[in-house]
Amino acid sequence: TTYFYRLLRSKLNPGGAISVQSSSPLRAPRSYSCILATLEASGFKVRPYHCFVPSFGEWGFSLGTLDEVEEFYPSNLETRFVTDEVLPTLFVFSPDMKPARSEPNTLFDQRLVRYFRQDWDSATL
């Protein structure tokens, strides 16, 4: 909810960032977009990104910061799957995964629950 993310934002150090698992931009686009909208409404600058998770499929995340982030490419990565070559592609979305129009999730209007049900009821597997 916006309430939770505003509390979290108040605890974030300058230059800090949060990463939020945000559902699937492919299978649940309104849910995914609702999480992006909730972070933005809470005062975060948001960069959406995604990757393929073998056990779940295409999965989305949100990078939230206090200031604009033009690029997020840490150097000296020592990981098995995320490399300097792969990292920039995480921020590129194909047309079928572009964020949908959604409203923020609040304590008094749990839009995310409705969006999630609608997305998965209409998903084709």
Coordinates of N, CA and C in Angstrom, one line a residue:
T1 N 0.8 -1.2 0.0 CA 0.0 0.0 0.0 C 0.9 1.2 0.0
T2 N 0.3 2.4 -0.4 CA 1.0 3.6 -0.3 C 1.5 3.9 1.1
Y3 N 0.7 3.6 2.1 CA 1.1 3.8 3.5 C 2.4 3.1 3.8
F4 N 2.5 1.8 3.5 CA 3.7 1.0 3.7 C 4.9 1.6 3.0
Y5 N 4.7 1.9 1.7 CA 5.9 2.4 1.0 C 6.3 3.8 1.4
R6 N 5.4 4.6 1.9 CA 5.8 5.9 2.4 C 6.6 5.7 3.7
L7 N 6.2 4.8 4.5 CA 7.0 4.5 5.7 C 8.4 4.0 5.3
L8 N 8.5 3.1 4.3 CA 9.7 2.5 3.9 C 10.6 3.6 3.3
R9 N 10.0 4.5 2.5 CA 10.7 5.6 1.9 C 11.4 6.5 2.9
S10 N 10.7 6.7 4.0 CA 11.2 7.6 5.1 C 12.5 7.0 5.8
K11 N 12.7 5.7 5.6 CA 13.8 5.0 6.2 C 15.0 4.8 5.3
L12 N 14.8 5.1 4.0 CA 15.8 4.9 3.0 C 16.9 6.0 3.1
N13 N 18.1 5.6 3.1 CA 19.2 6.5 3.1 C 19.4 7.2 1.7
P14 N 19.9 8.4 1.7 CA 20.2 9.0 0.4 C 21.1 8.1 -0.5
G15 N 20.7 8.0 -1.7 CA 21.5 7.1 -2.6 C 21.0 5.7 -2.5
G16 N 20.2 5.3 -1.6 CA 19.7 4.0 -1.4 C 18.6 3.6 -2.4
A17 N 18.3 2.3 -2.5 CA 17.3 1.8 -3.4 C 16.6 0.6 -2.8
I18 N 15.4 0.4 -3.3 CA 14.7 -0.8 -2.9 C 14.3 -1.5 -4.2
S19 N 14.2 -2.8 -4.1 CA 13.8 -3.7 -5.2 C 12.6 -4.4 -4.7
V20 N 11.5 -4.4 -5.5 CA 10.2 -5.0 -5.1 C 9.8 -6.0 -6.2
Q21 N 9.6 -7.2 -5.7 CA 9.1 -8.3 -6.6 C 7.7 -7.8 -6.9
S22 N 7.3 -7.7 -8.2 CA 6.1 -7.0 -8.6 C 5.1 -7.8 -9.5
S23 N 5.1 -9.1 -9.4 CA 4.2 -9.9 -10.2 C 4.8 -10.0 -11.6
S24 N 4.0 -10.6 -12.5 CA 4.4 -10.8 -13.9 C 3.9 -9.7 -14.8
P25 N 4.8 -9.0 -15.5 CA 4.3 -8.0 -16.5 C 3.6 -8.6 -17.7
L26 N 3.9 -9.9 -17.9 CA 3.3 -10.6 -19.0 C 1.9 -11.2 -18.7
R27 N 1.8 -11.9 -17.5 CA 0.6 -12.6 -17.1 C -0.3 -11.8 -16.3
A28 N 0.2 -10.7 -15.6 CA -0.6 -9.9 -14.7 C -0.2 -8.4 -14.9
P29 N -0.5 -7.9 -16.1 CA 0.0 -6.5 -16.4 C -0.6 -5.4 -15.5
R30 N -1.9 -5.6 -15.1 CA -2.5 -4.5 -14.3 C -2.0 -4.6 -12.9
S31 N -1.8 -5.8 -12.4 CA -1.2 -6.0 -11.0 C 0.2 -5.4 -11.0
Y32 N 1.0 -5.8 -12.0 CA 2.4 -5.2 -12.1 C 2.4 -3.7 -12.1
S33 N 1.5 -3.1 -12.9 CA 1.4 -1.7 -13.0 C 0.9 -1.0 -11.8
C34 N 0.0 -1.7 -11.0 CA -0.5 -1.2 -9.8 C 0.7 -1.0 -8.8
I35 N 1.6 -2.0 -8.8 CA 2.7 -1.9 -7.8 C 3.6 -0.7 -8.2
L36 N 3.8 -0.5 -9.5 CA 4.6 0.6 -10.0 C 3.9 1.9 -9.6
A37 N 2.6 2.0 -9.8 CA 1.9 3.2 -9.5 C 1.9 3.5 -7.9
T38 N 1.8 2.4 -7.2 CA 1.8 2.5 -5.7 C 3.2 3.1 -5.2
L39 N 4.3 2.6 -5.8 CA 5.6 3.1 -5.4 C 5.7 4.6 -5.9
E40 N 5.3 4.9 -7.0 CA 5.3 6.3 -7.5 C 4.5 7.2 -6.6
A41 N 3.3 6.8 -6.3 CA 2.4 7.6 -5.4 C 3.0 7.8 -4.0
S42 N 3.9 6.9 -3.7 CA 4.5 7.0 -2.4 C 5.8 7.8 -2.4
G43 N 6.1 8.4 -3.5 CA 7.3 9.3 -3.6 C 8.6 8.7 -4.2
F44 N 8.5 7.5 -4.6 CA 9.7 6.9 -5.2 C 9.8 7.2 -6.7
K45 N 11.0 7.3 -7.2 CA 11.3 7.3 -8.6 C 11.4 5.8 -9.0
V46 N 10.7 5.4 -10.0 CA 10.6 3.9 -10.2 C 11.2 3.6 -11.6
R47 N 12.0 2.5 -11.6 CA 12.4 1.9 -12.9 C 11.9 0.5 -12.9
P48 N 11.0 0.1 -13.8 CA 10.6 -1.3 -13.9 C 11.6 -2.1 -14.6
Y49 N 11.7 -3.4 -14.2 CA 12.6 -4.3 -14.8 C 12.0 -5.7 -14.7
H50 N 12.5 -6.6 -15.5 CA 12.0 -8.0 -15.5 C 13.1 -9.0 -15.9
C51 N 12.8 -10.2 -15.6 CA 13.7 -11.3 -16.0 C 12.9 -12.6 -16.0
F52 N 13.5 -13.6 -16.7 CA 12.9 -14.9 -16.7 C 13.4 -15.7 -15.5
V53 N 12.4 -16.2 -14.7 CA 12.7 -17.0 -13.5 C 12.3 -18.4 -13.9
P54 N 13.2 -19.4 -14.0 CA 12.8 -20.7 -14.5 C 11.6 -21.3 -13.8
S55 N 11.5 -21.2 -12.5 CA 10.3 -21.9 -11.9 C 9.0 -21.1 -11.9
F56 N 9.1 -19.8 -12.4 CA 7.9 -18.9 -12.4 C 7.6 -18.3 -13.7
G57 N 8.5 -18.3 -14.7 CA 8.3 -17.6 -15.9 C 8.8 -16.2 -15.9
E58 N 8.2 -15.4 -16.7 CA 8.5 -14.0 -16.8 C 8.1 -13.2 -15.6
W59 N 9.0 -12.6 -14.9 CA 8.7 -12.0 -13.6 C 9.1 -10.5 -13.6
G60 N 8.4 -9.7 -13.0 CA 8.7 -8.3 -12.9 C 9.1 -7.8 -11.6
F61 N 9.9 -6.7 -11.6 CA 10.4 -6.1 -10.4 C 10.3 -4.6 -10.5
S62 N 10.4 -3.9 -9.4 CA 10.5 -2.4 -9.5 C 11.7 -2.0 -8.7
L63 N 12.4 -1.1 -9.3 CA 13.6 -0.5 -8.6 C 13.1 0.9 -8.1
G64 N 13.0 1.1 -6.8 CA 12.6 2.4 -6.3 C 13.7 3.2 -5.6
T65 N 13.8 4.5 -6.0 CA 14.9 5.3 -5.4 C 14.3 6.7 -5.1
L66 N 15.1 7.5 -4.3 CA 14.6 8.8 -4.0 C 14.9 9.8 -5.1
D67 N 15.9 9.5 -5.9 CA 16.3 10.4 -7.0 C 16.2 9.6 -8.3
E68 N 16.1 10.3 -9.4 CA 16.1 9.7 -10.7 C 17.3 8.8 -10.9
V69 N 17.1 7.7 -11.5 CA 18.2 6.8 -11.9 C 18.2 6.6 -13.4
E70 N 19.2 7.2 -14.0 CA 19.2 7.1 -15.5 C 19.7 5.7 -15.9
E71 N 20.7 5.2 -15.2 CA 21.3 3.9 -15.4 C 21.5 3.2 -14.1
F72 N 21.3 1.9 -14.2 CA 21.6 1.1 -13.0 C 22.4 -0.1 -13.4
Y73 N 23.7 0.1 -13.6 CA 24.5 -1.0 -14.1 C 25.8 -1.1 -13.2
P74 N 25.6 -1.8 -12.0 CA 26.8 -1.9 -11.2 C 27.9 -2.7 -11.9
S75 N 29.1 -2.2 -11.6 CA 30.3 -2.9 -12.2 C 30.8 -4.0 -11.3
N76 N 31.6 -4.8 -11.9 CA 32.2 -5.9 -11.1 C 31.2 -6.9 -10.6
L77 N 30.2 -7.2 -11.4 CA 29.3 -8.2 -11.0 C 29.9 -9.6 -11.0
E78 N 29.7 -10.3 -10.0 CA 30.2 -11.7 -9.9 C 29.1 -12.6 -9.6
T79 N 28.2 -12.8 -10.6 CA 27.0 -13.6 -10.4 C 27.0 -14.6 -11.6
R80 N 26.3 -15.6 -11.4 CA 26.2 -16.7 -12.4 C 25.4 -16.3 -13.7
F81 N 24.3 -15.6 -13.4 CA 23.3 -15.3 -14.5 C 23.3 -13.9 -14.9
V82 N 23.4 -13.0 -13.9 CA 23.3 -11.5 -14.2 C 24.7 -11.0 -14.5
T83 N 25.0 -10.7 -15.8 CA 26.3 -10.2 -16.2 C 26.2 -8.8 -16.7
D84 N 27.3 -8.2 -16.9 CA 27.3 -6.8 -17.4 C 26.6 -6.7 -18.8
E85 N 26.6 -7.8 -19.5 CA 25.9 -7.8 -20.8 C 24.4 -8.0 -20.7
V86 N 24.0 -8.8 -19.7 CA 22.6 -9.1 -19.5 C 21.8 -7.9 -18.8
L87 N 22.5 -7.3 -17.8 CA 21.8 -6.3 -17.0 C 21.1 -5.2 -17.7
P88 N 21.6 -4.6 -18.7 CA 20.8 -3.5 -19.4 C 19.5 -4.1 -20.1
T89 N 19.5 -5.3 -20.5 CA 18.3 -5.9 -21.1 C 17.1 -6.1 -20.1
L90 N 17.4 -6.1 -18.8 CA 16.4 -6.3 -17.8 C 15.4 -5.1 -17.8
F91 N 15.8 -3.9 -18.3 CA 15.0 -2.7 -18.3 C 14.3 -2.5 -19.6
V92 N 14.4 -3.4 -20.6 CA 13.8 -3.3 -21.9 C 12.6 -4.2 -21.9
F93 N 11.4 -3.7 -22.2 CA 10.2 -4.5 -22.3 C 9.7 -4.6 -23.7
S94 N 9.2 -5.8 -24.1 CA 8.6 -6.0 -25.4 C 7.2 -5.4 -25.3
P95 N 6.6 -5.1 -26.5 CA 5.3 -4.5 -26.5 C 4.2 -5.2 -25.6
D96 N 4.3 -6.6 -25.6 CA 3.3 -7.3 -24.8 C 3.5 -7.3 -23.3
M97 N 4.6 -6.6 -22.9 CA 4.8 -6.5 -21.5 C 4.9 -5.0 -21.0
K98 N 4.4 -4.1 -21.8 CA 4.4 -2.7 -21.4 C 3.4 -2.6 -20.2
P99 N 3.8 -1.7 -19.2 CA 2.9 -1.6 -18.1 C 1.5 -1.1 -18.5
A100 N 0.5 -1.6 -17.9 CA -0.9 -1.2 -18.2 C -1.3 -0.1 -17.3
R101 N -2.5 0.5 -17.6 CA -2.9 1.6 -16.8 C -3.6 1.1 -15.5
S102 N -3.0 1.5 -14.3 CA -3.5 1.0 -13.0 C -3.4 2.2 -12.0
E103 N -4.2 2.1 -11.0 CA -4.2 3.1 -9.9 C -3.4 2.5 -8.7
P104 N -2.9 3.4 -7.9 CA -2.1 2.9 -6.7 C -3.0 2.1 -5.7
N105 N -2.4 1.2 -5.0 CA -3.0 0.4 -4.0 C -2.9 1.1 -2.7
T106 N -4.0 1.3 -2.0 CA -4.1 2.0 -0.7 C -4.7 1.1 0.4
L107 N -4.5 1.6 1.6 CA -5.1 0.8 2.7 C -6.6 0.7 2.6
F108 N -7.2 1.8 2.1 CA -8.7 1.8 2.0 C -9.3 1.4 0.7
D109 N -8.4 1.1 -0.3 CA -8.9 0.6 -1.6 C -7.9 -0.4 -2.1
Q110 N -8.1 -1.7 -1.8 CA -7.1 -2.7 -2.2 C -7.3 -3.1 -3.6
R111 N -6.9 -2.1 -4.5 CA -7.0 -2.3 -5.9 C -6.2 -3.5 -6.4
L112 N -5.0 -3.7 -5.8 CA -4.1 -4.8 -6.2 C -4.8 -6.1 -6.2
V113 N -5.6 -6.4 -5.2 CA -6.3 -7.7 -5.1 C -7.3 -7.8 -6.3
R114 N -8.0 -6.8 -6.6 CA -8.9 -6.8 -7.7 C -8.2 -7.0 -9.0
Y115 N -7.1 -6.2 -9.2 CA -6.3 -6.4 -10.5 C -5.8 -7.8 -10.6
F116 N -5.3 -8.3 -9.5 CA -4.7 -9.6 -9.6 C -5.7 -10.7 -10.0
R117 N -6.9 -10.6 -9.4 CA -7.9 -11.6 -9.8 C -8.3 -11.4 -11.2
Q118 N -8.5 -10.2 -11.7 CA -8.9 -9.9 -13.1 C -7.8 -10.4 -14.0
D119 N -6.5 -10.1 -13.7 CA -5.4 -10.6 -14.5 C -5.4 -12.1 -14.7
W120 N -5.4 -12.8 -13.6 CA -5.3 -14.2 -13.6 C -6.6 -14.9 -14.1
D121 N -7.7 -14.3 -13.9 CA -8.9 -14.8 -14.5 C -8.9 -14.8 -16.1
S122 N -8.2 -13.8 -16.6 CA -8.2 -13.6 -18.1 C -6.9 -14.1 -18.7
A123 N -6.0 -14.6 -17.9 CA -4.7 -15.1 -18.4 C -4.9 -16.3 -19.2
T124 N -4.2 -16.4 -20.3 CA -4.1 -17.6 -21.1 C -2.8 -18.3 -20.8
L125 N -2.8 -19.5 -20.5 CA -1.6 -20.2 -20.1 C -1.1 -21.1 -21.3

